[in-house]
mmCIF file of C-alpha atoms in Angstrom:
data_model
loop_
_atom_site.group_PDB
_atom_site.id
_atom_site.type_symbol
_atom_site.label_atom_id
_atom_site.label_comp_id
_atom_site.label_asym_id
_atom_site.label_seq_id
_atom_site.Cartn_x
_atom_site.Cartn_y
_atom_site.Cartn_z
ATOM 1 C CA MET M 1 -16.230 -7.810 51.685
ATOM 2 C CA LEU M 2 -15.105 -5.957 48.596
ATOM 3 C CA THR M 3 -17.999 -5.188 46.167
ATOM 4 C CA ILE M 4 -17.820 -3.528 42.769
ATOM 5 C CA LYS M 5 -20.704 -1.300 41.693
ATOM 6 C CA LEU M 6 -21.128 -1.373 37.969
ATOM 7 C CA PRO M 7 -21.824 1.966 36.380
ATOM 8 C CA GLN M 8 -25.454 2.976 35.614
ATOM 9 C CA ILE M 9 -26.761 2.688 32.027
ATOM 10 C CA PHE M 10 -29.301 5.132 30.452
ATOM 11 C CA ARG M 11 -31.845 5.334 27.881
ATOM 12 C CA VAL M 12 -31.453 7.522 24.728
ATOM 13 C CA HIS M 13 -33.593 10.512 25.930
ATOM 14 C CA GLN M 14 -31.276 10.553 29.225
ATOM 15 C CA VAL M 15 -28.128 11.386 27.257
ATOM 16 C CA PRO M 16 -27.172 14.426 25.130
ATOM 17 C CA ARG M 17 -28.487 14.220 21.509
ATOM 18 C CA ILE M 18 -24.875 14.152 20.127
ATOM 19 C CA PHE M 19 -24.399 10.662 21.615
ATOM 20 C CA TRP M 20 -27.661 9.337 20.065
ATOM 21 C CA GLU M 21 -27.239 6.320 17.601
ATOM 22 C CA ASP M 22 -29.913 5.571 15.012
ATOM 23 C CA GLY M 23 -32.176 2.822 16.209
ATOM 24 C CA ILE M 24 -30.526 2.350 19.658
ATOM 25 C CA MET M 25 -32.921 3.203 22.367
ATOM 26 C CA SER M 26 -30.921 2.037 25.503
ATOM 27 C CA GLY M 27 -27.752 0.733 26.905
ATOM 28 C CA TYR M 28 -25.861 4.169 26.846
ATOM 29 C CA ARG M 29 -23.118 4.923 29.424
ATOM 30 C CA HIS M 30 -22.809 8.247 31.133
ATOM 31 C CA PRO M 31 -21.189 10.844 28.818
ATOM 32 C CA LYS M 32 -18.732 11.760 31.511
ATOM 33 C CA SER M 33 -17.785 8.233 32.711
ATOM 34 C CA SER M 34 -14.475 7.950 34.487
ATOM 35 C CA ALA M 35 -11.843 5.520 32.981
ATOM 36 C CA LEU M 36 -12.585 3.102 35.796
ATOM 37 C CA ASP M 37 -16.245 3.224 34.833
ATOM 38 C CA CYS M 38 -15.502 2.667 31.107
ATOM 39 C CA VAL M 39 -13.366 -0.402 32.013
ATOM 40 C CA LEU M 40 -16.124 -1.769 34.241
ATOM 41 C CA SER M 41 -18.826 -1.121 31.650
ATOM 42 C CA SER M 42 -17.091 -3.623 29.436
ATOM 43 C CA PHE M 43 -18.241 -6.414 31.806
ATOM 44 C CA GLN M 44 -21.881 -5.322 31.890
ATOM 45 C CA MET M 45 -24.372 -5.243 29.000
ATOM 46 C CA THR M 46 -24.293 -1.963 27.295
ATOM 47 C CA ASN M 47 -24.715 -0.994 23.694
ATOM 48 C CA GLU M 48 -20.911 -0.898 23.487
ATOM 49 C CA THR M 49 -19.973 -4.141 25.300
ATOM 50 C CA VAL M 50 -20.157 -6.485 22.157
ATOM 51 C CA ASN M 51 -18.379 -3.794 20.123
ATOM 52 C CA ILE M 52 -15.460 -3.881 22.657
ATOM 53 C CA TRP M 53 -15.149 -7.663 22.825
ATOM 54 C CA THR M 54 -15.627 -8.150 19.091
ATOM 55 C CA HIS M 55 -12.195 -6.469 18.559
ATOM 56 C CA PHE M 56 -10.384 -7.171 21.720
ATOM 57 C CA LEU M 57 -10.726 -10.986 21.292
ATOM 58 C CA PRO M 58 -9.515 -10.971 17.670
ATOM 59 C CA THR M 59 -6.523 -8.950 18.706
ATOM 60 C CA TRP M 60 -4.992 -12.013 20.403
ATOM 61 C CA TYR M 61 -5.856 -14.258 17.382
ATOM 62 C CA PHE M 62 -3.744 -11.975 15.176
ATOM 63 C CA VAL M 63 -0.999 -11.892 17.834
ATOM 64 C CA TRP M 64 -1.021 -15.735 17.696
ATOM 65 C CA ARG M 65 -0.806 -15.781 13.916
ATOM 66 C CA PHE M 66 2.109 -13.409 14.223
ATOM 67 C CA LEU M 67 3.940 -15.662 16.586
ATOM 68 C CA VAL M 68 3.294 -18.610 14.332
ATOM 69 C CA LEU M 69 4.657 -16.887 11.279
ATOM 70 C CA SER M 70 7.540 -15.617 13.205
ATOM 71 C CA SER M 71 8.528 -19.115 14.153
ATOM 72 C CA SER M 72 8.616 -20.131 10.385
ATOM 73 C CA LEU M 73 9.813 -17.059 8.611
ATOM 74 C CA ASP M 74 12.957 -15.166 8.968
ATOM 75 C CA PHE M 75 11.735 -11.799 9.339
ATOM 76 C CA CYS M 76 15.234 -10.390 10.520
ATOM 77 C CA ARG M 77 17.305 -11.473 7.546
ATOM 78 C CA GLU M 78 14.963 -11.794 4.691
ATOM 79 C CA PRO M 79 13.992 -8.421 3.089
ATOM 80 C CA HIS M 80 11.218 -9.962 1.023
ATOM 81 C CA HIS M 81 9.380 -10.584 4.257
ATOM 82 C CA TRP M 82 9.643 -7.160 5.656
ATOM 83 C CA PRO M 83 6.474 -5.461 4.289
ATOM 84 C CA LEU M 84 4.643 -8.599 5.745
ATOM 85 C CA LEU M 85 6.191 -7.826 9.159
ATOM 86 C CA ILE M 86 5.154 -4.253 9.062
ATOM 87 C CA TYR M 87 1.676 -5.392 7.936
ATOM 88 C CA LEU M 88 1.367 -7.759 10.962
ATOM 89 C CA LEU M 89 2.944 -5.240 13.465
ATOM 90 C CA LEU M 90 0.018 -2.762 12.416
ATOM 91 C CA VAL M 91 -2.659 -5.321 12.020
ATOM 92 C CA CYS M 92 -2.202 -6.760 15.655
ATOM 93 C CA PRO M 93 -2.757 -3.500 17.499
ATOM 94 C CA TYR M 94 -5.457 -2.112 15.167
ATOM 95 C CA PRO M 95 -8.287 -4.071 16.672
ATOM 96 C CA PHE M 96 -6.929 -3.614 20.121
ATOM 97 C CA ALA M 97 -6.959 0.148 19.466
ATOM 98 C CA SER M 98 -10.576 0.017 18.204
ATOM 99 C CA SER M 99 -11.442 -2.004 21.377
ATOM 100 C CA CYS M 100 -9.955 0.906 23.534
ATOM 101 C CA ALA M 101 -11.774 3.295 21.277
ATOM 102 C CA HIS M 102 -15.079 1.796 22.179
ATOM 103 C CA THR M 103 -14.077 1.618 25.736
ATOM 104 C CA PHE M 104 -12.656 5.094 26.234
ATOM 105 C CA SER M 105 -14.075 6.862 23.070
ATOM 106 C CA SER M 106 -11.024 7.447 20.848
ATOM 107 C CA MET M 107 -9.786 6.427 17.347
ATOM 108 C CA SER M 108 -7.002 4.816 15.385
ATOM 109 C CA ALA M 109 -6.133 4.265 11.708
ATOM 110 C CA LEU M 110 -3.335 1.625 11.691
ATOM 111 C CA TYR M 111 -5.030 -0.944 9.427
ATOM 112 C CA SER M 112 -4.959 1.197 6.278
ATOM 113 C CA LEU M 113 -1.338 1.886 6.508
ATOM 114 C CA GLY M 114 -0.503 -1.755 7.118
ATOM 115 C CA CYS M 115 -2.500 -2.645 3.946
ATOM 116 C CA ALA M 116 -0.464 -0.195 1.902
ATOM 117 C CA PHE M 117 2.815 -1.825 2.961
ATOM 118 C CA ALA M 118 1.615 -5.309 1.995
ATOM 119 C CA TYR M 119 -0.078 -4.283 -1.245
ATOM 120 C CA GLY M 120 2.771 -1.923 -2.245
ATOM 121 C CA ALA M 121 5.396 -4.700 -1.901
ATOM 122 C CA TYR M 122 3.534 -7.732 -3.199
ATOM 123 C CA ALA M 123 0.483 -6.735 -5.148
ATOM 124 C CA MET M 124 1.826 -3.990 -7.323
ATOM 125 C CA PRO M 125 1.667 -5.022 -11.074
ATOM 126 C CA ASP M 126 5.031 -5.668 -12.773
ATOM 127 C CA HIS M 127 4.667 -2.879 -15.218
ATOM 128 C CA TRP M 128 3.787 -0.293 -12.476
ATOM 129 C CA LEU M 129 7.216 -1.049 -10.638
ATOM 130 C CA SER M 130 9.313 1.915 -10.242
ATOM 131 C CA GLY M 131 6.556 4.069 -11.503
ATOM 132 C CA VAL M 132 5.127 7.215 -9.749
ATOM 133 C CA LEU M 133 2.304 5.216 -7.998
ATOM 134 C CA HIS M 134 4.814 2.630 -6.758
ATOM 135 C CA ARG M 135 7.294 5.125 -5.368
ATOM 136 C CA TYR M 136 4.790 7.135 -3.547
ATOM 137 C CA PHE M 137 2.237 4.464 -2.751
ATOM 138 C CA VAL M 138 3.152 3.983 1.023
ATOM 139 C CA PRO M 139 3.905 7.696 1.692
ATOM 140 C CA VAL M 140 0.600 8.755 0.348
ATOM 141 C CA ALA M 141 -1.170 6.086 2.303
ATOM 142 C CA ALA M 142 0.548 7.443 5.541
ATOM 143 C CA PHE M 143 -0.577 10.876 4.605
ATOM 144 C CA ASN M 144 -4.135 9.492 4.064
ATOM 145 C CA SER M 145 -4.230 7.943 7.449
ATOM 146 C CA PHE M 146 -3.523 11.216 9.135
ATOM 147 C CA VAL M 147 -5.911 13.191 6.978
ATOM 148 C CA CYS M 148 -8.817 10.600 7.184
ATOM 149 C CA THR M 149 -8.367 10.350 10.936
ATOM 150 C CA GLY M 150 -8.583 14.087 11.281
ATOM 151 C CA LEU M 151 -11.517 14.155 8.847
ATOM 152 C CA SER M 152 -13.296 11.504 11.035
ATOM 153 C CA CYS M 153 -12.724 13.464 14.130
ATOM 154 C CA TYR M 154 -13.932 16.882 12.496
ATOM 155 C CA SER M 155 -17.102 15.039 11.419
ATOM 156 C CA ARG M 156 -18.306 14.966 14.913
ATOM 157 C CA PHE M 157 -18.599 18.840 14.931
ATOM 158 C CA PRO M 158 -21.412 19.385 12.421
ATOM 159 C CA GLU M 159 -23.265 16.286 13.849
ATOM 160 C CA LEU M 160 -26.121 18.154 15.323
ATOM 161 C CA GLU M 161 -26.574 20.879 12.796
ATOM 162 C CA ARG M 162 -25.906 19.030 9.617
ATOM 163 C CA PRO M 163 -26.131 15.325 10.312
ATOM 164 C CA GLN M 164 -25.973 14.306 6.596
ATOM 165 C CA LEU M 165 -22.731 16.168 6.212
ATOM 166 C CA SER M 166 -21.308 14.541 9.253
ATOM 167 C CA LYS M 167 -22.303 11.143 8.090
ATOM 168 C CA ALA M 168 -20.784 11.920 4.605
ATOM 169 C CA LEU M 169 -17.533 12.899 5.988
ATOM 170 C CA ARG M 170 -17.316 9.840 8.164
ATOM 171 C CA MET M 171 -18.006 7.632 5.005
ATOM 172 C CA ALA M 172 -15.411 9.342 3.038
ATOM 173 C CA ALA M 173 -12.848 8.919 5.899
ATOM 174 C CA PHE M 174 -13.719 5.277 5.819
ATOM 175 C CA MET M 175 -13.945 4.623 2.029
ATOM 176 C CA TYR M 176 -11.108 6.691 0.551
ATOM 177 C CA PRO M 177 -8.238 4.947 2.237
ATOM 178 C CA PHE M 178 -9.820 1.574 1.469
ATOM 179 C CA LEU M 179 -10.204 2.422 -2.229
ATOM 180 C CA TYR M 180 -6.609 3.855 -2.453
ATOM 181 C CA ASP M 181 -4.999 1.076 -0.699
ATOM 182 C CA ASN M 182 -6.659 -1.616 -2.827
ATOM 183 C CA ILE M 183 -5.833 -0.065 -6.180
ATOM 184 C CA PRO M 184 -3.133 -2.691 -6.975
ATOM 185 C CA LEU M 185 -5.355 -5.542 -5.580
ATOM 186 C CA PHE M 186 -8.373 -4.426 -7.838
ATOM 187 C CA TYR M 187 -6.109 -4.316 -10.753
ATOM 188 C CA ARG M 188 -4.685 -7.715 -10.101
ATOM 189 C CA LEU M 189 -8.093 -9.339 -9.606
ATOM 190 C CA LEU M 190 -9.582 -7.875 -12.679
ATOM 191 C CA PHE M 191 -6.582 -8.953 -14.626
ATOM 192 C CA CYS M 192 -6.893 -12.408 -13.253
ATOM 193 C CA PHE M 193 -10.505 -12.602 -14.131
ATOM 194 C CA TRP M 194 -10.069 -11.283 -17.647
ATOM 195 C CA SER M 195 -7.311 -13.789 -18.276
ATOM 196 C CA SER M 196 -8.944 -16.796 -16.672
ATOM 197 C CA CYS M 197 -6.372 -17.410 -14.226
ATOM 198 C CA ALA M 198 -6.450 -20.405 -11.754
ATOM 199 C CA TRP M 199 -8.644 -19.933 -8.704
ATOM 200 C CA ASN M 200 -5.981 -20.448 -6.004
ATOM 201 C CA GLU M 201 -6.090 -19.745 -2.370
ATOM 202 C CA ALA M 202 -4.704 -16.282 -2.606
ATOM 203 C CA VAL M 203 -7.307 -15.113 -5.171
ATOM 204 C CA ALA M 204 -10.152 -16.703 -3.218
ATOM 205 C CA GLY M 205 -8.959 -15.226 0.027
ATOM 206 C CA TYR M 206 -8.826 -11.613 -1.385
ATOM 207 C CA CYS M 207 -12.347 -12.175 -2.985
ATOM 208 C CA TYR M 208 -13.671 -12.992 0.508
ATOM 209 C CA HIS M 209 -11.776 -10.087 1.943
ATOM 210 C CA LEU M 210 -13.382 -7.608 -0.521
ATOM 211 C CA LEU M 211 -16.915 -9.273 0.094
ATOM 212 C CA PHE M 212 -16.461 -8.658 3.863
ATOM 213 C CA ALA M 213 -15.131 -5.183 3.128
ATOM 214 C CA LEU M 214 -18.187 -4.351 1.181
ATOM 215 C CA LEU M 215 -20.486 -5.695 3.961
ATOM 216 C CA THR M 216 -18.677 -3.469 6.443
ATOM 217 C CA GLY M 217 -19.345 -0.401 4.319
ATOM 218 C CA PHE M 218 -23.000 -1.385 3.755
ATOM 219 C CA LEU M 219 -23.503 -1.882 7.583
ATOM 220 C CA PHE M 220 -21.724 1.335 8.530
ATOM 221 C CA ALA M 221 -23.817 3.371 6.012
ATOM 222 C CA SER M 222 -27.194 1.704 6.451
ATOM 223 C CA HIS M 223 -27.548 1.110 10.310
ATOM 224 C CA LEU M 224 -29.463 -2.004 9.642
ATOM 225 C CA PRO M 225 -31.212 -3.905 11.286
ATOM 226 C CA GLU M 226 -31.745 -1.590 14.175
ATOM 227 C CA ARG M 227 -33.286 1.093 11.947
ATOM 228 C CA LEU M 228 -36.047 -1.405 11.052
ATOM 229 C CA ALA M 229 -36.752 -2.204 14.700
ATOM 230 C CA PRO M 230 -35.559 0.429 17.010
ATOM 231 C CA GLY M 231 -34.772 -0.926 20.544
ATOM 232 C CA ARG M 232 -34.789 -4.576 19.477
ATOM 233 C CA PHE M 233 -30.959 -4.682 18.702
ATOM 234 C CA ASP M 234 -29.661 -2.263 21.483
ATOM 235 C CA TYR M 235 -27.420 -4.836 23.001
ATOM 236 C CA ILE M 236 -26.811 -7.655 20.553
ATOM 237 C CA GLY M 237 -26.988 -7.678 16.746
ATOM 238 C CA HIS M 238 -26.895 -4.017 15.804
ATOM 239 C CA SER M 239 -24.984 -2.800 12.665
ATOM 240 C CA HIS M 240 -21.897 -1.809 14.411
ATOM 241 C CA GLN M 241 -21.374 -5.112 16.040
ATOM 242 C CA LEU M 242 -21.996 -6.827 12.715
ATOM 243 C CA PHE M 243 -19.466 -4.241 11.188
ATOM 244 C CA HIS M 244 -16.885 -5.366 13.528
ATOM 245 C CA ILE M 245 -17.347 -9.007 13.007
ATOM 246 C CA CYS M 246 -17.162 -8.449 9.094
ATOM 247 C CA ALA M 247 -14.085 -6.353 9.466
ATOM 248 C CA MET M 248 -12.388 -9.125 11.658
ATOM 249 C CA LEU M 249 -13.281 -11.782 9.176
ATOM 250 C CA GLY M 250 -12.064 -9.593 6.102
ATOM 251 C CA THR M 251 -8.829 -8.994 7.857
ATOM 252 C CA HIS M 252 -8.433 -12.597 8.502
ATOM 253 C CA PHE M 253 -9.076 -13.578 4.877
ATOM 254 C CA GLN M 254 -6.618 -10.807 3.833
ATOM 255 C CA LEU M 255 -3.874 -12.166 6.143
ATOM 256 C CA GLU M 256 -4.349 -15.685 5.009
ATOM 257 C CA ALA M 257 -4.249 -14.713 1.362
ATOM 258 C CA GLY M 258 -1.230 -12.629 2.024
ATOM 259 C CA CYS M 259 0.626 -15.466 3.661
ATOM 260 C CA CYS M 260 0.051 -17.916 0.621
ATOM 261 C CA PRO M 261 3.421 -16.827 -1.036
ATOM 262 C CA TRP M 262 5.340 -17.913 2.155
ATOM 263 C CA ALA M 263 3.498 -21.234 2.411
ATOM 264 C CA THR M 264 6.430 -22.819 0.409
ATOM 265 C CA THR M 265 10.066 -22.688 0.935
ATOM 266 C CA THR M 266 10.753 -20.172 -1.925
ATOM 267 C CA PRO M 267 8.802 -17.104 -2.531
ATOM 268 C CA SER M 268 9.180 -17.292 -6.040
ATOM 269 C CA SER M 269 7.477 -20.552 -6.443
ATOM 270 C CA ALA M 270 4.483 -19.715 -4.179
ATOM 271 C CA PRO M 271 1.055 -19.535 -5.785
ATOM 272 C CA GLY M 272 -0.117 -16.415 -3.871
ATOM 273 C CA LEU M 273 0.230 -12.786 -3.487
ATOM 274 C CA GLY M 274 3.775 -12.395 -4.843
ATOM 275 C CA ARG M 275 4.199 -11.195 -8.360
ATOM 276 C CA SER M 276 5.484 -14.523 -9.500
ATOM 277 C CA GLY M 277 2.553 -16.236 -7.998
ATOM 278 C CA TRP M 278 0.040 -13.958 -9.738
ATOM 279 C CA ARG M 279 1.838 -14.585 -13.088
ATOM 280 C CA ALA M 280 1.863 -18.228 -12.627
ATOM 281 C CA ALA M 281 -1.817 -18.347 -11.802
ATOM 282 C CA SER M 282 -2.520 -16.390 -14.863
ATOM 283 C CA GLN M 283 -0.702 -18.778 -16.991
ATOM 284 C CA ARG M 284 -2.483 -21.984 -15.639
#
């Protein structure tokens, strides 16, 4: 009879210090696990299991949304929809890449670049069009993706000798592309609030998106709640799992808000992310 032996898991003092996580006392995998052991470990309770599944399952939700939108929008012949297509093509694999990262210990930065395509096409203020920021917005975002991925990888080197520097570098790699990509959105929302525009689905969706983005940053930096009760949240409920859930919810609201312009037959009449939609909302 075929039997599968699940990999052994370890306590924090049984793995090298570089693998220690704040407040996580158990559930560690062997640092030199084989690829098969990594896959098998996703089916047993370790401190990475929920991290893996909270991004693997949403991958298929975003794939489903992509297929639904593909059936109602003409991505091939309508250039106005191409930035949304690029956004979806990058958003769909990004949680899967993150799931693989937690399974095999690697990284990806697809999501930030996808946001830049969508915001550069649909959220850029009218009087910024053809300006320097508009022309170079996406190329700079692509450059940021490479730089911040490298910065995040480099941050692991000083982790033992200078842990605070390592943490600061990872935070910068996380926050900088987010702040850059959202420049048009920040301007749009501030303009909308100052001019008392109508509270439509796009505005609400992006506000929820930013709320969950702030929560992801807070959880990433604070390591709460496991720092308050070490060992209590080793398997379920620690900050990185909550970080994943907030990230997926934020992406969901971002996608739904971004789809508001295409909910009607003509983009120019839609009350969402498109420039005409923002203008119409501000005039109500």
